[in-house]
Coordinates of C-alpha atoms and ligand atoms in Angstrom, one line a residue:
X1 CA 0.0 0.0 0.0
X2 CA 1.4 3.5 -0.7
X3 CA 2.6 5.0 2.0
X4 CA 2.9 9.1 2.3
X5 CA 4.5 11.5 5.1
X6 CA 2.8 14.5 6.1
X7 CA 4.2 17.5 9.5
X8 CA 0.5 17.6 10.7
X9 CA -2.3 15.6 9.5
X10 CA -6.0 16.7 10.3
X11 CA -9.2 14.5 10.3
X12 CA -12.4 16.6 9.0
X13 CA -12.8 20.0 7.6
X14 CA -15.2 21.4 9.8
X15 CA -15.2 24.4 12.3
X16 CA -12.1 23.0 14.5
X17 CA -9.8 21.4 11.3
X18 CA -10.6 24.6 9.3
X19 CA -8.9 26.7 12.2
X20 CA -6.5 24.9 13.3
X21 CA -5.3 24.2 9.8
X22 CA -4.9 28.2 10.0
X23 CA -3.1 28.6 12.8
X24 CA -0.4 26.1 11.9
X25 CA -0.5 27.3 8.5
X26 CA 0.9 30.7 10.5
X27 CA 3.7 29.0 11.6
X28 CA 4.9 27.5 8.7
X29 CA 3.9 23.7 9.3
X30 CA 2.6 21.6 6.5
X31 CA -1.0 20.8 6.6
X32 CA -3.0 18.1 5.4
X33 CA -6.5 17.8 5.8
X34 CA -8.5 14.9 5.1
X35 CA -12.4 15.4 4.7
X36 CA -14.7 12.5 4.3
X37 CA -17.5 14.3 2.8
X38 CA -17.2 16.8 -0.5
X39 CA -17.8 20.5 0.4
X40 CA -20.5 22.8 0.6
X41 CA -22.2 19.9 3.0
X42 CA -25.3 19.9 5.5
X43 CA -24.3 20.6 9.3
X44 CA -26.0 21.5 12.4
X45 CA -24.5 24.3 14.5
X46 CA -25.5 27.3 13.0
X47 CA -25.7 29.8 15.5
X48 CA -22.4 31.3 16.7
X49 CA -21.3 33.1 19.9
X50 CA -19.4 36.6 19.7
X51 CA -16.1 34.8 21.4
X52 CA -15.8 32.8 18.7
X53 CA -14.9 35.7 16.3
X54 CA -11.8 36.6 18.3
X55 CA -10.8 32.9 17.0
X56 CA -11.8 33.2 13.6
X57 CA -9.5 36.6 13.3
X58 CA -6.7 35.0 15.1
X59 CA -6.6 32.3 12.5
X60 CA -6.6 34.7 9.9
X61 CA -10.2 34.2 8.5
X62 CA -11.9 37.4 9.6
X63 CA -12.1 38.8 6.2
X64 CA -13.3 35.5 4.7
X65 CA -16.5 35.2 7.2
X66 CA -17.3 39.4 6.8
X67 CA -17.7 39.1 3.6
X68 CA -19.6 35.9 3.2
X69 CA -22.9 37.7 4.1
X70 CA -24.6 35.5 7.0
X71 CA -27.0 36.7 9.6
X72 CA -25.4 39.5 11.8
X73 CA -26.6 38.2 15.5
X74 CA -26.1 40.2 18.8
X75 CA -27.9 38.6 21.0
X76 CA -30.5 35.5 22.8
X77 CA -34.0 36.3 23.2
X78 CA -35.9 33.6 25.1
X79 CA -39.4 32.7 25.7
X80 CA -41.5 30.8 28.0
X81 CA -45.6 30.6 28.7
X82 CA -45.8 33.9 27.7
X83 CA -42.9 35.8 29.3
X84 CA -40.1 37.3 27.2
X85 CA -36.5 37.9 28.1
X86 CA -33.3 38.8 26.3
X87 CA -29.3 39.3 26.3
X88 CA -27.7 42.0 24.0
X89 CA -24.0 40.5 24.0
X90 CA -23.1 43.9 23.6
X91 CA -23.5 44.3 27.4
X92 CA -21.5 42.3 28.9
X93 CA -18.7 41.4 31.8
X94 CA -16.1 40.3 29.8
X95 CA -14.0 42.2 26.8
X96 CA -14.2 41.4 23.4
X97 CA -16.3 40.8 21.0
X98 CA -20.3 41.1 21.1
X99 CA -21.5 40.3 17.9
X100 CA -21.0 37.4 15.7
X101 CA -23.6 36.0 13.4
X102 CA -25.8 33.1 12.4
X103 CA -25.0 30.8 9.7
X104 CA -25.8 28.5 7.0
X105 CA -22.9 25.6 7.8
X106 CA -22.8 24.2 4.3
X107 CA -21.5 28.0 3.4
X108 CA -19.6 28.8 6.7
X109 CA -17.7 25.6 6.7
X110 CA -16.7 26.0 3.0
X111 CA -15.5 29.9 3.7
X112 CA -13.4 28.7 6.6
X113 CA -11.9 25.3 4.9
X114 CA -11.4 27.4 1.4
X115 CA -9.6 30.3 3.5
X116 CA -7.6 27.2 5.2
X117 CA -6.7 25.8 1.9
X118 CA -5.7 29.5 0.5
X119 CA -3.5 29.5 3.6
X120 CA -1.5 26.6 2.1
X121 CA -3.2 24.1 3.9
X122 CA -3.7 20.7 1.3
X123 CA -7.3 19.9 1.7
X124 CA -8.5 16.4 0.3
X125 CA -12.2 15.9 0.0
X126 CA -14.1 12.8 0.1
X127 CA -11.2 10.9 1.6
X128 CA -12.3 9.3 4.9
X129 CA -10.0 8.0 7.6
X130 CA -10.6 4.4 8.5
X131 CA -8.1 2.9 10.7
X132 CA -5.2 4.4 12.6
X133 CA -2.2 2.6 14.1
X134 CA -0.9 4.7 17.1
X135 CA 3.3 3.7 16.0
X136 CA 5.0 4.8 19.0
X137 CA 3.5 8.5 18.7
X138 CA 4.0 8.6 14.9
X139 CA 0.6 7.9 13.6
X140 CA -0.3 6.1 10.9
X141 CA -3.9 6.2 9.6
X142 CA -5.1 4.2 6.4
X143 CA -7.5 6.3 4.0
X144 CA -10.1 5.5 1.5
X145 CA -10.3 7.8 -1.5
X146 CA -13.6 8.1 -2.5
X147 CA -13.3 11.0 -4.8
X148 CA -14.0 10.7 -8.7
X149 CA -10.1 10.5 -9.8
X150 CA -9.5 8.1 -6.4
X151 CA -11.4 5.7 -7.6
X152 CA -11.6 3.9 -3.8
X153 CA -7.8 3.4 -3.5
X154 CA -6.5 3.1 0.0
X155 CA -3.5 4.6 1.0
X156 CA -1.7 5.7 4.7
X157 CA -0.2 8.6 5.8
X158 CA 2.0 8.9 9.0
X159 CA 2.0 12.1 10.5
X160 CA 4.6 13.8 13.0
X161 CA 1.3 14.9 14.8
X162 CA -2.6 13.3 14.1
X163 CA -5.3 16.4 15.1
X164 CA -8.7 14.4 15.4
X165 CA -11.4 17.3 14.1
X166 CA -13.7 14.2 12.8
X167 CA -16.5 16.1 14.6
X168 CA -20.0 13.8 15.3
X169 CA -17.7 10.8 13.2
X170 CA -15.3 10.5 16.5
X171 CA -13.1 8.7 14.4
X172 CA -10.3 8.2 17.2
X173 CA -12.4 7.9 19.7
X174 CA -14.0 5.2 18.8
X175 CA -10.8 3.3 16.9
X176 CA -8.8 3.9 20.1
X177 CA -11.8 2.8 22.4
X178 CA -11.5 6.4 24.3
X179 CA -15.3 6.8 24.1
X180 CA -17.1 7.6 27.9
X181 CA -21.0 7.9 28.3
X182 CA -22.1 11.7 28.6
X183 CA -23.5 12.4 32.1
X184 CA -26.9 13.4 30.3
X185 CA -29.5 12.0 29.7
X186 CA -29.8 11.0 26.0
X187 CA -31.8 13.9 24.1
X188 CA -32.5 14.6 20.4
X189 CA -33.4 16.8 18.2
X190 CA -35.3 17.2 14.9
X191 CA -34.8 20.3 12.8
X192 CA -34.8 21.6 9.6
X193 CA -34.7 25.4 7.3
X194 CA -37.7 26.8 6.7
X195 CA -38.8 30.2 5.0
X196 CA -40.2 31.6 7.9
X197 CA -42.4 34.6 5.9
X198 CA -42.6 36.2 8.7
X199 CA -43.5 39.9 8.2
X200 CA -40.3 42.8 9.1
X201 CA -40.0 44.2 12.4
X202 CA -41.9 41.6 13.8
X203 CA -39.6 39.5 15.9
X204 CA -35.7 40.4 16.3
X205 CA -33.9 38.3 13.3
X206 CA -30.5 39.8 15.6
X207 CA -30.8 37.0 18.2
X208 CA -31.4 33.5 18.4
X209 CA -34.6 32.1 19.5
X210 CA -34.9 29.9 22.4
X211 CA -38.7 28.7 23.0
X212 CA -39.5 26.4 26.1
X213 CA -42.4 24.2 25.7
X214 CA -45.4 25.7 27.7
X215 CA -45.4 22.5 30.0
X216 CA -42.3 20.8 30.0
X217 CA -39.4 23.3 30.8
X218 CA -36.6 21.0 29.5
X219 CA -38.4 20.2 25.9
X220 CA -37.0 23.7 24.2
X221 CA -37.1 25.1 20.5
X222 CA -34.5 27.0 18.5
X223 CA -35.2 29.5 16.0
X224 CA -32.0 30.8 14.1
X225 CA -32.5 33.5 11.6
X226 CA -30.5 33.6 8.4
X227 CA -30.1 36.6 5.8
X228 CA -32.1 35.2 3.3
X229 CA -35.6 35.1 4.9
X230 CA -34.6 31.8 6.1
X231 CA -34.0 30.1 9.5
X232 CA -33.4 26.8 11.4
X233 CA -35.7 25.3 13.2
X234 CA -35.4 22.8 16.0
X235 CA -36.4 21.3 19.0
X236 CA -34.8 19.2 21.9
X237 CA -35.9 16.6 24.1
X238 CA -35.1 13.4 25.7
X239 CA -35.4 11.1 23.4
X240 CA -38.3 8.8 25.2
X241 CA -40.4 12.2 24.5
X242 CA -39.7 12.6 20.8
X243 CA -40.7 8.8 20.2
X244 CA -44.3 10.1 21.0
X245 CA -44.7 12.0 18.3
X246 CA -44.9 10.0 14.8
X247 CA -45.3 10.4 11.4
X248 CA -42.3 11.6 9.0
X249 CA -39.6 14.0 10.8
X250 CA -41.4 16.6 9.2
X251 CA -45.1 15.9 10.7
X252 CA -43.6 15.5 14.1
X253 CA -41.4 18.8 14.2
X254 CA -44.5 20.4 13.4
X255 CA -46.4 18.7 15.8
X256 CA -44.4 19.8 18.5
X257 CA -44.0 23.5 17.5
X258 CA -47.7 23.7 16.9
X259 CA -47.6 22.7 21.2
X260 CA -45.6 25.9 22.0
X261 CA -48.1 29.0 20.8
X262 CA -45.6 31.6 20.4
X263 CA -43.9 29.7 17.9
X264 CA -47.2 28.6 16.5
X265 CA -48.3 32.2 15.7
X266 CA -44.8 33.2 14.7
X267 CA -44.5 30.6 12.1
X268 CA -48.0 30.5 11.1
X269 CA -46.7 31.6 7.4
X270 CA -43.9 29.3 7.7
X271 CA -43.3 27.7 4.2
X272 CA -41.9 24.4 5.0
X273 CA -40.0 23.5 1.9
X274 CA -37.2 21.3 3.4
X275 CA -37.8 17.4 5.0
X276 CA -36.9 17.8 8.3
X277 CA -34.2 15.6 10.0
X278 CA -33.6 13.9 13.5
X279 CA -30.2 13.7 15.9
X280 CA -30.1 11.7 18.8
X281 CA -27.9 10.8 21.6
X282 CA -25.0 13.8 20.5
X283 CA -24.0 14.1 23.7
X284 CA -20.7 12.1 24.5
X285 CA -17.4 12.1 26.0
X286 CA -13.8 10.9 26.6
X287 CA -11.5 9.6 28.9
X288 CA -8.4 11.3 27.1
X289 CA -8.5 14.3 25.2
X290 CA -4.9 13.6 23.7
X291 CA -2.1 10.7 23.7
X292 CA 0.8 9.9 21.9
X293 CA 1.2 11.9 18.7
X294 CA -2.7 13.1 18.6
X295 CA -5.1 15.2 20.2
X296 CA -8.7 15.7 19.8
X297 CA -10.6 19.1 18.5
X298 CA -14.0 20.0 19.4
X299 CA -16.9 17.4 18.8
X300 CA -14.5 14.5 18.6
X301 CA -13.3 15.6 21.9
X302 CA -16.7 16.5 23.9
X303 CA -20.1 17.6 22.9
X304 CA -22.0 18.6 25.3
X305 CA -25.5 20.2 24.8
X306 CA -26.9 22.6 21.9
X307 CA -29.2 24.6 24.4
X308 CA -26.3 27.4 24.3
X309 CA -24.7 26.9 20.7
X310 CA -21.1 26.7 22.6
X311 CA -20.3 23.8 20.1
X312 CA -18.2 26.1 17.7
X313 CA -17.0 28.4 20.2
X314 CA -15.8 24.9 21.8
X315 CA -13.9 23.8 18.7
X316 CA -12.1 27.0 17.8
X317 CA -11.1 26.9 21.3
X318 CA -9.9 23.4 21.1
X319 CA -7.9 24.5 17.9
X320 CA -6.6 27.3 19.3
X321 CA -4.9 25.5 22.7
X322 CA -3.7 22.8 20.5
X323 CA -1.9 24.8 17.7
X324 CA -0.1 26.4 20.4
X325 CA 1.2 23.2 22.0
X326 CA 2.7 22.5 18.8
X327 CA 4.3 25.6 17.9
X328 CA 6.2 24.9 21.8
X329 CA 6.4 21.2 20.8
X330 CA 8.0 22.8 17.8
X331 CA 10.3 25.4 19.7
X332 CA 11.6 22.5 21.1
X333 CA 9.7 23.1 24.8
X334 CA 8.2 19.7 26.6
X335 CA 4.3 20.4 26.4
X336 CA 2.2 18.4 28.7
X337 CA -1.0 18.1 27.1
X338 CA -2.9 17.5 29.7
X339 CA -2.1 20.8 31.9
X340 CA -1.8 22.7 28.8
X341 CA -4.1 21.8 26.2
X342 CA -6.9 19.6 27.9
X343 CA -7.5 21.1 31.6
X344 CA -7.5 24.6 30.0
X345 CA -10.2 23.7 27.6
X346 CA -12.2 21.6 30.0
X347 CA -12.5 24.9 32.1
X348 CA -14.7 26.6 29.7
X349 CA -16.7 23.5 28.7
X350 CA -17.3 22.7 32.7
X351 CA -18.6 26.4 32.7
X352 CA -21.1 25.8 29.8
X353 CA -22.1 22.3 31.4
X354 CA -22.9 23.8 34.8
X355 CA -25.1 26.6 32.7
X356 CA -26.6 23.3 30.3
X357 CA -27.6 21.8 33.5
X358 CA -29.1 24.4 35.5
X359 CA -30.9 25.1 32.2
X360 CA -32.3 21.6 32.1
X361 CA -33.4 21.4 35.9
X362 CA -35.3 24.4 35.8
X363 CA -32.8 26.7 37.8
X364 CA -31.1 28.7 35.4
X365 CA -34.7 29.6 33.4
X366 CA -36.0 31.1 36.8
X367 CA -32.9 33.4 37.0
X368 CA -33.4 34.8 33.3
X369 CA -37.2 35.1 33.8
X370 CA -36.3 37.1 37.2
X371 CA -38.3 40.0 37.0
X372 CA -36.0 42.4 38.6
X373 CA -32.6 41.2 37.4
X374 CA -29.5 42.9 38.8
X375 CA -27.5 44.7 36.1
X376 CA -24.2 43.4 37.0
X377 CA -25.2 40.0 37.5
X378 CA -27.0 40.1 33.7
X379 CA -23.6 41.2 32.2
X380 CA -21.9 38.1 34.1
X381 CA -23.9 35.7 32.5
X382 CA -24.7 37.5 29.5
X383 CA -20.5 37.4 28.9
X384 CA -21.0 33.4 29.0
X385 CA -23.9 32.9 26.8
X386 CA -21.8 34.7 24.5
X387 CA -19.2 32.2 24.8
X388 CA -16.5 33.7 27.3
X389 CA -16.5 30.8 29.2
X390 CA -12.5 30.9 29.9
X391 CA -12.9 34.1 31.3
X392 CA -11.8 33.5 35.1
X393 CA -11.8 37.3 36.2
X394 CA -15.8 36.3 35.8
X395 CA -16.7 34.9 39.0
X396 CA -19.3 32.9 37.2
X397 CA -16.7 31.4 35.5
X398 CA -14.2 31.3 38.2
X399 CA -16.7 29.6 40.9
X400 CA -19.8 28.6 38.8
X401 CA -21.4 26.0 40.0
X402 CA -21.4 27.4 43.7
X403 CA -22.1 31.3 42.4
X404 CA -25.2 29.7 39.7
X405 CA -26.4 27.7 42.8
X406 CA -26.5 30.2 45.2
X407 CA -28.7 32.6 42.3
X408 CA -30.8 29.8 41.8
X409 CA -31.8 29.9 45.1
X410 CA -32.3 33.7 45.4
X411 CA -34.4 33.5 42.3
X412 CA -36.5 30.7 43.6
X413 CA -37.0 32.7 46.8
Ligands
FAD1 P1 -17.9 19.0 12.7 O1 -18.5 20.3 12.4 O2 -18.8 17.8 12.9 O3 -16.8 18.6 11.5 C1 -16.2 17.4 11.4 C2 -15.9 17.0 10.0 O4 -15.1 15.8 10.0 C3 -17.1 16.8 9.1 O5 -17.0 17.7 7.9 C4 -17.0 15.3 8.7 O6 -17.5 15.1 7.4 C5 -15.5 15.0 8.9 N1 -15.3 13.6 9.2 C6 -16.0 12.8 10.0 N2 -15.4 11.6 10.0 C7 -14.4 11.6 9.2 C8 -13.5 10.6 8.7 N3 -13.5 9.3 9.2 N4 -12.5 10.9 7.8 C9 -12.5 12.2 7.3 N5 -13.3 13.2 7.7 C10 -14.3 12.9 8.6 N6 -22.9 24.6 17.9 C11 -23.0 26.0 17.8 O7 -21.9 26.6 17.9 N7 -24.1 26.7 17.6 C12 -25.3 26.0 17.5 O8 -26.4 26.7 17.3 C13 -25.3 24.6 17.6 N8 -26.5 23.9 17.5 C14 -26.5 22.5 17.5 C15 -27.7 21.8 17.5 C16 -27.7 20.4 17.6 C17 -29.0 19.7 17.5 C18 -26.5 19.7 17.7 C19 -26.4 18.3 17.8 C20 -25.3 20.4 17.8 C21 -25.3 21.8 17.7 N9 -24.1 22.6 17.8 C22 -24.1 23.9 17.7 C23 -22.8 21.9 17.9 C24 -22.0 21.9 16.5 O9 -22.8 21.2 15.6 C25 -20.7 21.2 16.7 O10 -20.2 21.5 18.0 C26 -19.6 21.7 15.7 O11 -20.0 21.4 14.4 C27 -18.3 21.0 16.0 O12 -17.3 21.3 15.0 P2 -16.2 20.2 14.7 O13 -15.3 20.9 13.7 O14 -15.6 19.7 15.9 O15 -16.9 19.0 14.0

């Protein structure tokens, strides 16, 4: 079998490969991605948090995404039985950006791989990794070429370095057995675009959309909002309640938004032009988020919950520790990849699974649907639902779980 060499070898070509194909590409390493599927592609993610633009820029993609034309977004509006509530990301505790936007992922994920690939990154679509063979910390993996000139030919390629970015496909995780249950129960969810004719000025297309369901407070909606007159629909539940519902995916993503009247009335010139699809069971976890020669980027790494749309935010992150182990790795500097690539990034994904959790007992709805809300507080937790979840100067960052609990309990007061 032919056998090639490559510095650092990427799996997938979403959101985390794209960007940390960037960065490396900065430092002068040689990039190969392999992508499995061919590109523009279907993906579910589409609404993005304002922290993740500060990763975008840093990879050099800024430009690229401005010009692209999505959704501007500067906020979350939310709404349950009746009661309204928002967050401008604009206010906020933390510095940086607070506005990003909402996005079609066939589109974004191109923009991002394309500006990767005009970055000197080697991009090869429709070549899926199959089989990997750790080699002492230089990887080998075997790939299928399922593009038109590959005609199915498999090949390998060792790598000096192996970044996993397979996304929902987990490809190390579950070659290297380094798959762990989620500590949630299993949801789904069932979504799809629709034109949403809905008329201007009559609901904010700036923000994202979360809907509760009038009776059950962890059964939520999204509505996302594109440019085009367009948005994404969804909803999430376990997945014992979504087996209720019958009929095609279609029939029963209507059924349930025809239960939550806000999103009834909102939609009720909805034209629903595209089949809908399901998820379920996304959540998941590791016991490692690295070993020898490899680490693993966003999704392949962790996925926690969609309720805050930190998934992206989550995967640029992950890029952006790792590329920076390897350019010490490359200085010649020891990098322990554990205290600086995978505690670091756990921090800011145990901040949004503390806020995902509150969310699903009921706790952290109570505290946005306060009536009287204190200003300071908002900012705090506006700062994280825009995706500054590393942000330790935040005390609920810095001491969530406690600082969340102890609001909860105010709130419930
Ligand atoms: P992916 O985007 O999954 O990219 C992985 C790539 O790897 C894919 O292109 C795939 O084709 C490729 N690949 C897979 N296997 C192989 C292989 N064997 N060989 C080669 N290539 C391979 N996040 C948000 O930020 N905002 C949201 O609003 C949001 N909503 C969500 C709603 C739902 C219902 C769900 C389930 C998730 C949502 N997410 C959201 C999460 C988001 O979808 C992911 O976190 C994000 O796409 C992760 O990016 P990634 O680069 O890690 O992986």
């Amino acid at each position: 079998m032919r056998i090639e060499t490559a510095d650092i070898l990427i799996i997938g070509a979403g959101p985390a490969g794209s960007v940390a194909a960037g960065l490396l590409r900065q430092q002068g390493r040689e990039v190969l991605i392999l992508e499995r599927e061919q590109f523009p592609r279907f993906s579910i993610g589409e609404s993005l948090l304002p922290q993740s633009m500060q990763f975008i820029e840093g990879a050099g993609m800024l430009q690229d995404v401005v010009e692209a034309g999505f959704q501007y977004k500067n906020g979350a509006a939310f709404s349950r039985a009746g009661q309204r509530t928002h967050f401008d990301f604009r206010e906020k505790f933390s510095e940086g950006w607070g506005t990003t936007y909402q996005v079609q992922r066939a589109d974004f994920d191109k923009v991002l791989a394309d500006a990767a690939a005009r970055a000197g990154a080697t991009v090869r679509y429709r070549h899926e990794v199959t089989a990997i063979d750790l080699n002492d910390g230089a990887p080998i993996v075997t790939v299928r070429d399922a593009s038109e000139s590959g005609g199915g030919e498999v090949y390998q390629v060792q790598a000096k370095f192996l970044l996993d970015a397979s996304g929902f496909g987990r490809i190390l995780p579950r070659l290297l057995q380094l798959e762990t249950p989620s500590r949630f129960p299993s949801r789904g969810a069932i979504f799809t675009h629709v034109a949403d004719g809905t008329a201007p000025g009559s609901w904010d297309r700036n923000k994202i959309l979360v809907s509760v369901h009038p009776e059950q407070c962890d059964v939520w909606y999204w509505t996302i909002p594109f440019s085009n007159g367009r948005c994404s629909l969804g909803v999430v539940a376990e997945t014992h309640v979504l087996d209720r519902y019958t009929g095609t995916e279609t029939e029963r993503l209507q059924a349930i938004v025809n239960e939550e009247p806000g999103l009834k009335a909102l939609l009720a010139n909805a034209t629903w032009d595209t089949p809908a699809r399901s998820i379920i069971g996304y959540s998941a976890n590791v016991k490692s988020l690295w070993g020898p020669g490899f680490a693993l980027l966003g999704n392949a790494g962790e996925f926690l919950d969609p309720v805050f749309s930190s998934g992206v935010t989550i995967a640029f992150k992950s890029a952006h520790l790792a590329a920076a182990c390897l350019q010490r790795q490359a200085n010649g500097e020891t990098v322990d990849w554990q205290a600086d690539y995978a505690d670091p990034l756990r921090k800011g994904v145990d901040t949004f699974r503390t806020f995902v959790e509150s969310w699903y007992a009921g706790g952290f709805q109570k505290i946005i649907f306060q009536p009287k809300p204190t200003p300071d507080i908002r900012r705090m937790i506006s700062s994280i639902l825009a995706g500054y979840a590393w942000d330790t100067s935040n005390p609920y960052v810095a001491d969530s779980k406690r600082r969340l609990g102890v609001l909860e309990e105010l709130c419930s007061a």
